[in-house]
Each structure stands twice: as structure tokens, then as C-alpha cells.
Amino acid sequence: MNETCAMRAPMNQNKDNTVLGVAVIIATVFTMALADAVIKFASAAFPLWQIFVVRSLLAVPMLVVIALCTNAADIRPRSPPWAIARGLLLAFMYVAIYAAIPRLSLSVVAAALYTGPIFVALLSACVTGEKVGARGWAAVLLGFAGVLVILRPHTDAFSFYMLIPVIAGLFYALAAVITRAKCPNEKPQTLAVVLNLCILFVGFFATVIVAWLPAGLGAVYPFLLGDWIVMGAREWRLMTLLACLIVVIGIGLAKAYQSAPPSVIATFDYTYLLFAAFWGFVFFAERPDSPTIAGMLMIALAGLLVTGRIPMRLMRR
């Protein structure tokens, strides 16, 4: 009897962790979509690097307070190289997303970015030694076809900016796999602090680079190459909101991918597509066109297929 109970306990614990991970990732991507909408709104006034620096300077003290209030006072990473690698990958992901976001609708950015969960599943298979198999390759082809439907190369609708979120998707996938494989025992608060320190570093470094560029170059793309602006009360409120959102996102991403296998979490990651379309409509009255909707559905189906949520026999019908 005792042996039976001992065997059942880990199964229930894994089940509870999976439920927790799914709930956390849905809440997190809802917040991510909102943050991206706010960034798109702010891109008309702020340069990206000012957002990176000021937001993280506000977020890090918030995270330290949260750590102290949750008995996690020691927020030093157990494996600094992997925590930093994960933080830099996510920082580069944000650079790629935000570089394109002033020029594209949120729905298009979301669809291109969410080739990431396909990368997550395939990279997870490589890390664990699992074979990709027919299902995996079918998902890759379906997802790639979905991206082509959205990007529409060789048409007037195509923009090279559409390729940037796909790169962001790869960064996101690499960070997700590292979170699960190399940082499973790190505290979510720790990973969130490291993430914001990496974003802070990238923001400072880019600011220095931009300062050395010719003065008139900022007019080409102010969001990436423009000078910092003077901040009043309204701008500080906006930055405080963004800091609160990145705190939730930083902790949520770490907790979700620590709680369940990346392939499972990646499946529910796709709710970002819905939330991005929702916030795009609320903030900017954006309505995705038919090819974009079709491509989004194809990418989502590819993710469900590669993670095993759609039987292959249904795809053959």
C-alpha cells in the first residue's frame, strides 16, 4: 500500500505542475501581448533603448522586493552562465520583436514570432535525443507554409520587416529550452532579475553605439536610432506600467517552462496569437486580413501537431 502511494505521489505532482505551467503561460502571454501593444504605442515617442534602460531600472528593484516578500532573498543564480545566456537570448528576442513592431501589425508580428513553439518542440527533441519523425517534419513544413502565406513574398504586401519576428521566434525557442534543460532549479525571481539586467546591458550598450552614429541618422528610424527624450509625469507612468508588465512576464516565463515540458507549454503559448489580435484591435483598430488569419491557423496547427496534440490520422483525412 505504501509503495502504491509512493508511486502515485509523483504522478499527481507532475499533473499539478503541468496544470500550473499551462495556467501561468496563458496569463503570461496575455501580459506579453499587452506589453507589446504598449511598446508599439510608445514607439512613436520613445527610442527603444531608453525603454530598455528605464524599464529595467524600475523593474529590478520591484523584483528584489518580490524576492524578499516571498522568502527568496538569495537571488543569485546557481548556474550564472546559463542564466545569462537565457537572459541575453530573450533580450535579443525583444530587440527583434520591437524592431519590427512599429512597421507591422501586432497580428503579423505574433504570427511570425510564433514559429517559436515549433522551434521549441524540435530543439527539445534534439536535446532529449528524440527523433523528429514524420510528425515533426510535417509540422515544420506546415508551419513554414503558414509563414509564407503571411509574408506573401513576391507580392506588394511583403516587407523584410516580417522576417525579423521569425528570428525572434528562434531566440525565444532557444531560451525556452535552456530554461527547462539548464535552469530547472533556478528561482523564477532570479531568472527575471537576470533577464532585466541583460536587457539593461543591451540598452546601455546600444545607447552608446547610437551616440557615436552621425547625428542625422536618427531620422531614418527614430525608434532604433533616435535620441533619448526628456520624461515628464506621463512618460514615467508609462515606464512604470511597462516595468510592472516585464516583472510579470519575466517571472511567468521562467515558472511556466520550469513547471512542465517545453513542448506542452509551447502548445498553449499559441494563445498569444489571439491576445495579440485582441490588443491590436483595442489599441489600433487592426483587423488581420484573410491570408494572415489563414497563416496564423496553419502555424498554430503545426505547433499542435509537433507537440502531439493532433493525431497524424486526422491530418491525413
mmCIF file of C-alpha atoms in Angstrom:
data_model
loop_
_atom_site.group_PDB
_atom_site.id
_atom_site.type_symbol
_atom_site.label_atom_id
_atom_site.label_comp_id
_atom_site.label_asym_id
_atom_site.label_seq_id
_atom_site.Cartn_x
_atom_site.Cartn_y
_atom_site.Cartn_z
ATOM 1 C CA MET A 1 0.000 0.000 0.000
ATOM 2 C CA ASN A 2 2.806 2.370 0.912
ATOM 3 C CA GLU A 3 4.591 1.582 -2.365
ATOM 4 C CA THR A 4 1.418 2.344 -4.309
ATOM 5 C CA CYS A 5 1.033 5.705 -2.599
ATOM 6 C CA ALA A 6 4.690 6.484 -3.187
ATOM 7 C CA MET A 7 4.267 5.822 -6.911
ATOM 8 C CA ARG A 8 1.117 7.909 -7.172
ATOM 9 C CA ALA A 9 2.512 10.981 -5.436
ATOM 10 C CA PRO A 10 4.968 11.979 -8.195
ATOM 11 C CA MET A 11 2.304 11.442 -10.848
ATOM 12 C CA ASN A 12 -0.120 13.797 -9.077
ATOM 13 C CA GLN A 13 2.693 16.269 -8.522
ATOM 14 C CA ASN A 14 3.594 16.224 -12.235
ATOM 15 C CA LYS A 15 -0.038 16.673 -13.150
ATOM 16 C CA ASP A 16 -0.358 19.631 -10.798
ATOM 17 C CA ASN A 17 2.844 21.151 -12.221
ATOM 18 C CA THR A 18 1.537 20.794 -15.771
ATOM 19 C CA VAL A 19 -1.752 22.474 -14.867
ATOM 20 C CA LEU A 20 0.168 25.229 -13.102
ATOM 21 C CA GLY A 21 2.514 25.658 -16.067
ATOM 22 C CA VAL A 22 -0.374 25.918 -18.534
ATOM 23 C CA ALA A 23 -2.218 28.460 -16.378
ATOM 24 C CA VAL A 24 0.922 30.529 -15.920
ATOM 25 C CA ILE A 25 1.862 30.569 -19.614
ATOM 26 C CA ILE A 26 -1.638 31.693 -20.653
ATOM 27 C CA ALA A 27 -1.549 34.538 -18.131
ATOM 28 C CA THR A 28 1.996 35.396 -19.190
ATOM 29 C CA VAL A 29 1.347 35.567 -22.939
ATOM 30 C CA PHE A 30 -1.744 37.684 -22.246
ATOM 31 C CA THR A 31 0.590 40.097 -20.455
ATOM 32 C CA MET A 32 3.195 39.812 -23.230
ATOM 33 C CA ALA A 33 0.643 40.777 -25.862
ATOM 34 C CA LEU A 34 -0.457 43.756 -23.761
ATOM 35 C CA ALA A 35 3.165 44.836 -23.236
ATOM 36 C CA ASP A 36 3.858 44.603 -26.969
ATOM 37 C CA ALA A 37 0.818 46.768 -27.680
ATOM 38 C CA VAL A 38 2.012 49.360 -25.157
ATOM 39 C CA ILE A 39 5.511 49.296 -26.709
ATOM 40 C CA LYS A 40 4.001 49.827 -30.155
ATOM 41 C CA PHE A 41 2.047 52.760 -28.734
ATOM 42 C CA ALA A 42 5.185 54.175 -27.061
ATOM 43 C CA SER A 43 7.356 53.708 -30.157
ATOM 44 C CA ALA A 44 6.053 56.977 -31.575
ATOM 45 C CA ALA A 45 7.766 58.909 -28.768
ATOM 46 C CA PHE A 46 10.486 56.793 -27.129
ATOM 47 C CA PRO A 47 13.596 55.226 -28.643
ATOM 48 C CA LEU A 48 13.761 51.504 -27.883
ATOM 49 C CA TRP A 49 16.982 51.716 -25.875
ATOM 50 C CA GLN A 50 15.543 54.286 -23.497
ATOM 51 C CA ILE A 51 12.618 51.936 -22.874
ATOM 52 C CA PHE A 52 15.048 49.058 -22.220
ATOM 53 C CA VAL A 53 17.146 51.022 -19.735
ATOM 54 C CA VAL A 54 14.454 52.881 -17.810
ATOM 55 C CA ARG A 55 12.050 49.926 -17.703
ATOM 56 C CA SER A 56 14.696 47.567 -16.324
ATOM 57 C CA LEU A 57 15.966 50.143 -13.808
ATOM 58 C CA LEU A 58 12.421 50.247 -12.442
ATOM 59 C CA ALA A 59 11.805 46.501 -12.734
ATOM 60 C CA VAL A 60 14.899 45.201 -10.908
ATOM 61 C CA PRO A 61 14.022 46.851 -7.544
ATOM 62 C CA MET A 62 10.457 45.532 -7.913
ATOM 63 C CA LEU A 63 11.815 42.013 -8.398
ATOM 64 C CA VAL A 64 14.113 42.330 -5.381
ATOM 65 C CA VAL A 65 11.166 43.387 -3.217
ATOM 66 C CA ILE A 66 9.111 40.454 -4.534
ATOM 67 C CA ALA A 67 12.000 38.092 -3.735
ATOM 68 C CA LEU A 68 12.237 39.431 -0.177
ATOM 69 C CA CYS A 69 8.479 39.105 0.319
ATOM 70 C CA THR A 70 8.456 35.501 -0.938
ATOM 71 C CA ASN A 71 11.360 34.258 1.208
ATOM 72 C CA ALA A 72 13.659 34.158 -1.809
ATOM 73 C CA ALA A 73 16.153 36.727 -0.560
ATOM 74 C CA ASP A 74 19.106 34.942 -2.176
ATOM 75 C CA ILE A 75 18.504 35.611 -5.850
ATOM 76 C CA ARG A 76 21.986 34.706 -7.037
ATOM 77 C CA PRO A 77 21.770 32.235 -9.955
ATOM 78 C CA ARG A 78 23.006 28.699 -9.323
ATOM 79 C CA SER A 79 24.361 28.486 -12.857
ATOM 80 C CA PRO A 80 25.293 32.049 -13.889
ATOM 81 C CA PRO A 81 26.496 31.226 -17.446
ATOM 82 C CA TRP A 82 23.222 29.518 -18.402
ATOM 83 C CA ALA A 83 21.071 32.140 -16.674
ATOM 84 C CA ILE A 84 22.943 34.905 -18.516
ATOM 85 C CA ALA A 85 22.750 33.033 -21.842
ATOM 86 C CA ARG A 86 18.999 32.667 -21.373
ATOM 87 C CA GLY A 87 18.659 36.346 -20.439
ATOM 88 C CA LEU A 88 20.623 37.537 -23.462
ATOM 89 C CA LEU A 89 18.619 35.333 -25.834
ATOM 90 C CA LEU A 90 15.382 36.807 -24.502
ATOM 91 C CA ALA A 91 16.845 40.315 -24.684
ATOM 92 C CA PHE A 92 17.747 39.755 -28.344
ATOM 93 C CA MET A 93 14.255 38.347 -28.865
ATOM 94 C CA TYR A 94 12.772 41.598 -27.601
ATOM 95 C CA VAL A 95 15.098 43.618 -29.835
ATOM 96 C CA ALA A 96 13.934 41.634 -32.855
ATOM 97 C CA ILE A 97 10.249 41.944 -31.935
ATOM 98 C CA TYR A 98 10.365 45.640 -31.158
ATOM 99 C CA ALA A 99 12.485 46.478 -34.189
ATOM 100 C CA ALA A 100 9.600 45.345 -36.388
ATOM 101 C CA ILE A 101 6.632 46.326 -34.251
ATOM 102 C CA PRO A 102 6.335 49.991 -35.363
ATOM 103 C CA ARG A 103 6.132 48.872 -39.024
ATOM 104 C CA LEU A 104 3.864 45.789 -38.734
ATOM 105 C CA SER A 105 0.502 44.961 -37.203
ATOM 106 C CA LEU A 106 0.542 43.038 -33.924
ATOM 107 C CA SER A 107 -1.159 40.084 -35.607
ATOM 108 C CA VAL A 108 1.585 39.750 -38.231
ATOM 109 C CA VAL A 109 4.321 40.101 -35.597
ATOM 110 C CA ALA A 110 2.609 37.471 -33.440
ATOM 111 C CA ALA A 111 2.207 35.028 -36.298
ATOM 112 C CA ALA A 112 5.838 35.317 -37.408
ATOM 113 C CA LEU A 113 7.100 35.166 -33.816
ATOM 114 C CA TYR A 114 5.091 32.054 -33.083
ATOM 115 C CA THR A 115 7.126 29.897 -35.301
ATOM 116 C CA GLY A 116 8.982 29.800 -31.956
ATOM 117 C CA PRO A 117 6.958 26.976 -30.373
ATOM 118 C CA ILE A 118 7.749 24.808 -33.402
ATOM 119 C CA PHE A 119 11.426 25.515 -32.799
ATOM 120 C CA VAL A 120 10.862 24.740 -29.100
ATOM 121 C CA ALA A 121 9.479 21.286 -29.810
ATOM 122 C CA LEU A 122 12.181 20.426 -32.344
ATOM 123 C CA LEU A 123 15.022 21.731 -30.179
ATOM 124 C CA SER A 124 13.612 19.859 -27.182
ATOM 125 C CA ALA A 125 13.644 16.683 -29.247
ATOM 126 C CA CYS A 126 17.292 17.299 -30.138
ATOM 127 C CA VAL A 127 18.238 17.937 -26.507
ATOM 128 C CA THR A 128 16.477 14.800 -25.234
ATOM 129 C CA GLY A 129 17.638 12.675 -28.159
ATOM 130 C CA GLU A 130 14.150 12.044 -29.502
ATOM 131 C CA LYS A 131 13.657 11.590 -33.226
ATOM 132 C CA VAL A 132 11.725 14.252 -35.106
ATOM 133 C CA GLY A 133 9.879 11.695 -37.215
ATOM 134 C CA ALA A 134 7.145 12.186 -39.781
ATOM 135 C CA ARG A 135 5.002 14.249 -37.411
ATOM 136 C CA GLY A 136 7.804 16.706 -36.710
ATOM 137 C CA TRP A 137 8.731 17.223 -40.340
ATOM 138 C CA ALA A 138 5.069 17.572 -41.321
ATOM 139 C CA ALA A 139 4.714 20.269 -38.663
ATOM 140 C CA VAL A 140 7.833 22.077 -39.892
ATOM 141 C CA LEU A 141 6.533 22.111 -43.460
ATOM 142 C CA LEU A 142 3.049 23.212 -42.381
ATOM 143 C CA GLY A 143 4.458 25.977 -40.178
ATOM 144 C CA PHE A 144 6.800 27.139 -42.921
ATOM 145 C CA ALA A 145 3.884 27.212 -45.372
ATOM 146 C CA GLY A 146 1.908 29.273 -42.868
ATOM 147 C CA VAL A 147 4.748 31.776 -42.618
ATOM 148 C CA LEU A 148 4.873 32.068 -46.411
ATOM 149 C CA VAL A 149 1.107 32.674 -46.540
ATOM 150 C CA ILE A 150 1.514 35.539 -44.080
ATOM 151 C CA LEU A 151 4.693 37.005 -45.529
ATOM 152 C CA ARG A 152 3.496 36.714 -49.151
ATOM 153 C CA PRO A 153 6.906 37.042 -50.811
ATOM 154 C CA HIS A 154 6.961 38.349 -54.394
ATOM 155 C CA THR A 155 3.862 40.479 -53.704
ATOM 156 C CA ASP A 156 3.410 44.122 -52.786
ATOM 157 C CA ALA A 157 2.277 43.037 -49.293
ATOM 158 C CA PHE A 158 5.713 41.625 -48.450
ATOM 159 C CA SER A 159 8.075 43.539 -46.177
ATOM 160 C CA PHE A 160 11.513 42.475 -44.978
ATOM 161 C CA TYR A 161 10.402 43.582 -41.524
ATOM 162 C CA MET A 162 8.227 40.450 -41.488
ATOM 163 C CA LEU A 163 11.328 38.260 -41.303
ATOM 164 C CA ILE A 164 12.567 39.845 -38.076
ATOM 165 C CA PRO A 165 9.941 38.268 -35.745
ATOM 166 C CA VAL A 166 10.849 34.837 -37.162
ATOM 167 C CA ILE A 167 14.382 35.412 -35.870
ATOM 168 C CA ALA A 168 12.833 36.447 -32.559
ATOM 169 C CA GLY A 169 10.970 33.122 -32.546
ATOM 170 C CA LEU A 170 14.250 31.224 -32.768
ATOM 171 C CA PHE A 171 15.728 33.223 -29.879
ATOM 172 C CA TYR A 172 12.591 32.518 -27.848
ATOM 173 C CA ALA A 173 12.834 28.792 -28.552
ATOM 174 C CA LEU A 174 16.484 28.608 -27.534
ATOM 175 C CA ALA A 175 15.733 30.472 -24.300
ATOM 176 C CA ALA A 176 12.786 28.171 -23.532
ATOM 177 C CA VAL A 177 14.864 25.025 -23.974
ATOM 178 C CA ILE A 178 17.673 26.441 -21.809
ATOM 179 C CA THR A 179 15.119 27.298 -19.120
ATOM 180 C CA ARG A 180 13.909 23.712 -18.949
ATOM 181 C CA ALA A 181 17.200 21.891 -19.543
ATOM 182 C CA LYS A 182 19.759 24.074 -17.777
ATOM 183 C CA CYS A 183 17.835 26.275 -15.324
ATOM 184 C CA PRO A 184 15.161 23.957 -13.817
ATOM 185 C CA ASN A 185 16.163 24.745 -10.230
ATOM 186 C CA GLU A 186 16.648 28.472 -10.596
ATOM 187 C CA LYS A 187 14.141 30.662 -8.792
ATOM 188 C CA PRO A 188 11.779 32.444 -11.210
ATOM 189 C CA GLN A 189 12.650 35.723 -9.480
ATOM 190 C CA THR A 190 16.333 35.047 -10.140
ATOM 191 C CA LEU A 191 15.791 34.431 -13.845
ATOM 192 C CA ALA A 192 13.603 37.527 -14.067
ATOM 193 C CA VAL A 193 16.316 39.671 -12.428
ATOM 194 C CA VAL A 194 18.998 38.269 -14.745
ATOM 195 C CA LEU A 195 16.728 38.900 -17.742
ATOM 196 C CA ASN A 196 16.242 42.541 -16.799
ATOM 197 C CA LEU A 197 19.959 43.016 -16.123
ATOM 198 C CA CYS A 198 20.666 41.610 -19.600
ATOM 199 C CA ILE A 199 18.069 43.949 -21.133
ATOM 200 C CA LEU A 200 19.637 46.815 -19.179
ATOM 201 C CA PHE A 201 23.087 45.907 -20.526
ATOM 202 C CA VAL A 202 21.812 45.671 -24.114
ATOM 203 C CA GLY A 203 20.023 49.021 -23.731
ATOM 204 C CA PHE A 204 23.110 50.797 -22.367
ATOM 205 C CA PHE A 205 25.392 49.250 -24.987
ATOM 206 C CA ALA A 206 23.065 50.199 -27.848
ATOM 207 C CA THR A 207 22.672 53.732 -26.458
ATOM 208 C CA VAL A 208 26.451 54.200 -26.543
ATOM 209 C CA ILE A 209 26.610 52.864 -30.107
ATOM 210 C CA VAL A 210 23.796 55.172 -31.257
ATOM 211 C CA ALA A 211 25.525 58.156 -29.630
ATOM 212 C CA TRP A 212 28.535 57.577 -31.891
ATOM 213 C CA LEU A 213 26.469 57.457 -35.071
ATOM 214 C CA PRO A 214 26.074 60.521 -37.355
ATOM 215 C CA ALA A 215 23.548 62.993 -35.955
ATOM 216 C CA GLY A 216 21.095 62.866 -38.860
ATOM 217 C CA LEU A 217 20.841 59.077 -38.914
ATOM 218 C CA GLY A 218 18.189 59.068 -36.203
ATOM 219 C CA ALA A 219 15.632 60.422 -38.650
ATOM 220 C CA VAL A 220 15.868 57.212 -40.703
ATOM 221 C CA TYR A 221 14.392 55.051 -37.935
ATOM 222 C CA PRO A 222 13.847 57.079 -34.727
ATOM 223 C CA PHE A 223 12.684 54.074 -32.694
ATOM 224 C CA LEU A 224 16.078 52.366 -33.067
ATOM 225 C CA LEU A 225 18.407 55.267 -33.818
ATOM 226 C CA GLY A 226 16.760 58.266 -32.157
ATOM 227 C CA ASP A 227 17.989 60.212 -29.132
ATOM 228 C CA TRP A 228 16.521 59.843 -25.663
ATOM 229 C CA ILE A 229 13.643 62.164 -24.788
ATOM 230 C CA VAL A 230 13.012 64.183 -21.631
ATOM 231 C CA MET A 231 10.486 62.341 -19.468
ATOM 232 C CA GLY A 232 7.586 64.008 -17.683
ATOM 233 C CA ALA A 233 4.972 62.540 -15.344
ATOM 234 C CA ARG A 234 3.073 60.865 -18.211
ATOM 235 C CA GLU A 235 6.217 59.185 -19.546
ATOM 236 C CA TRP A 236 7.199 57.940 -16.082
ATOM 237 C CA ARG A 237 3.737 56.440 -15.600
ATOM 238 C CA LEU A 238 4.064 54.644 -18.918
ATOM 239 C CA MET A 239 7.510 53.314 -17.997
ATOM 240 C CA THR A 240 6.234 52.153 -14.607
ATOM 241 C CA LEU A 241 3.450 50.248 -16.338
ATOM 242 C CA LEU A 242 5.974 48.613 -18.690
ATOM 243 C CA ALA A 243 8.184 47.723 -15.725
ATOM 244 C CA CYS A 244 5.269 46.041 -13.950
ATOM 245 C CA LEU A 245 4.438 44.100 -17.105
ATOM 246 C CA ILE A 246 8.039 42.904 -17.629
ATOM 247 C CA VAL A 247 8.155 41.752 -13.986
ATOM 248 C CA VAL A 248 5.084 39.590 -14.553
ATOM 249 C CA ILE A 249 6.434 38.325 -17.885
ATOM 250 C CA GLY A 250 9.898 37.564 -16.510
ATOM 251 C CA ILE A 251 8.600 35.531 -13.575
ATOM 252 C CA GLY A 252 5.820 33.925 -15.604
ATOM 253 C CA LEU A 253 8.020 32.661 -18.439
ATOM 254 C CA ALA A 254 10.502 31.114 -16.026
ATOM 255 C CA LYS A 255 7.817 29.485 -13.881
ATOM 256 C CA ALA A 256 5.850 28.097 -16.834
ATOM 257 C CA TYR A 257 8.799 26.442 -18.567
ATOM 258 C CA GLN A 258 10.088 25.090 -15.254
ATOM 259 C CA SER A 259 6.728 23.559 -14.402
ATOM 260 C CA ALA A 260 6.134 21.363 -17.465
ATOM 261 C CA PRO A 261 7.916 20.104 -20.607
ATOM 262 C CA PRO A 262 8.569 22.861 -23.176
ATOM 263 C CA SER A 263 6.535 21.021 -25.817
ATOM 264 C CA VAL A 264 3.443 21.149 -23.576
ATOM 265 C CA ILE A 265 3.879 24.797 -22.638
ATOM 266 C CA ALA A 266 4.603 25.689 -26.274
ATOM 267 C CA THR A 267 1.166 24.390 -27.267
ATOM 268 C CA PHE A 268 -0.617 26.884 -25.014
ATOM 269 C CA ASP A 269 1.886 29.557 -25.946
ATOM 270 C CA TYR A 270 -0.203 29.952 -29.090
ATOM 271 C CA THR A 271 -2.893 31.845 -27.180
ATOM 272 C CA TYR A 272 -0.584 34.810 -27.754
ATOM 273 C CA LEU A 273 -1.904 34.907 -31.321
ATOM 274 C CA LEU A 274 -5.429 35.553 -30.041
ATOM 275 C CA PHE A 275 -4.322 38.064 -27.429
ATOM 276 C CA ALA A 276 -2.162 39.974 -29.933
ATOM 277 C CA ALA A 277 -5.094 40.242 -32.335
ATOM 278 C CA PHE A 278 -7.306 41.379 -29.439
ATOM 279 C CA TRP A 279 -4.939 44.103 -28.203
ATOM 280 C CA GLY A 280 -4.168 45.149 -31.778
ATOM 281 C CA PHE A 281 -7.873 45.793 -32.296
ATOM 282 C CA VAL A 282 -8.328 47.537 -28.921
ATOM 283 C CA PHE A 283 -5.307 49.857 -29.279
ATOM 284 C CA PHE A 284 -5.016 50.370 -33.035
ATOM 285 C CA ALA A 285 -8.256 49.044 -34.598
ATOM 286 C CA GLU A 286 -6.158 46.475 -36.500
ATOM 287 C CA ARG A 287 -8.031 43.723 -38.305
ATOM 288 C CA PRO A 288 -5.923 40.868 -39.711
ATOM 289 C CA ASP A 289 -6.722 40.108 -43.339
ATOM 290 C CA SER A 290 -7.703 36.670 -44.631
ATOM 291 C CA PRO A 291 -4.172 35.477 -45.606
ATOM 292 C CA THR A 292 -2.856 36.481 -42.172
ATOM 293 C CA ILE A 293 -5.657 34.596 -40.402
ATOM 294 C CA ALA A 294 -5.086 31.545 -42.623
ATOM 295 C CA GLY A 295 -1.342 31.642 -41.937
ATOM 296 C CA MET A 296 -1.923 32.002 -38.190
ATOM 297 C CA LEU A 297 -4.148 28.937 -38.216
ATOM 298 C CA MET A 298 -1.573 26.939 -40.185
ATOM 299 C CA ILE A 299 1.216 27.883 -37.754
ATOM 300 C CA ALA A 300 -0.979 27.044 -34.766
ATOM 301 C CA LEU A 301 -1.906 23.676 -36.283
ATOM 302 C CA ALA A 302 1.769 22.996 -36.918
ATOM 303 C CA GLY A 303 2.534 23.644 -33.266
ATOM 304 C CA LEU A 304 -0.295 21.393 -32.111
ATOM 305 C CA LEU A 305 0.878 18.677 -34.492
ATOM 306 C CA VAL A 306 4.520 18.742 -33.477
ATOM 307 C CA THR A 307 3.635 18.645 -29.782
ATOM 308 C CA GLY A 308 1.398 15.632 -30.288
ATOM 309 C CA ARG A 309 -1.941 17.351 -29.694
ATOM 310 C CA ILE A 310 -3.249 16.407 -33.181
ATOM 311 C CA PRO A 311 -3.118 12.757 -34.273
ATOM 312 C CA MET A 312 -1.484 12.201 -37.649
ATOM 313 C CA ARG A 313 -4.545 10.272 -38.857
ATOM 314 C CA LEU A 314 -6.634 13.461 -38.613
ATOM 315 C CA MET A 315 -4.129 15.299 -40.784
ATOM 316 C CA ARG A 316 -4.440 12.591 -43.451
ATOM 317 C CA ARG A 317 -8.221 12.937 -43.751
#
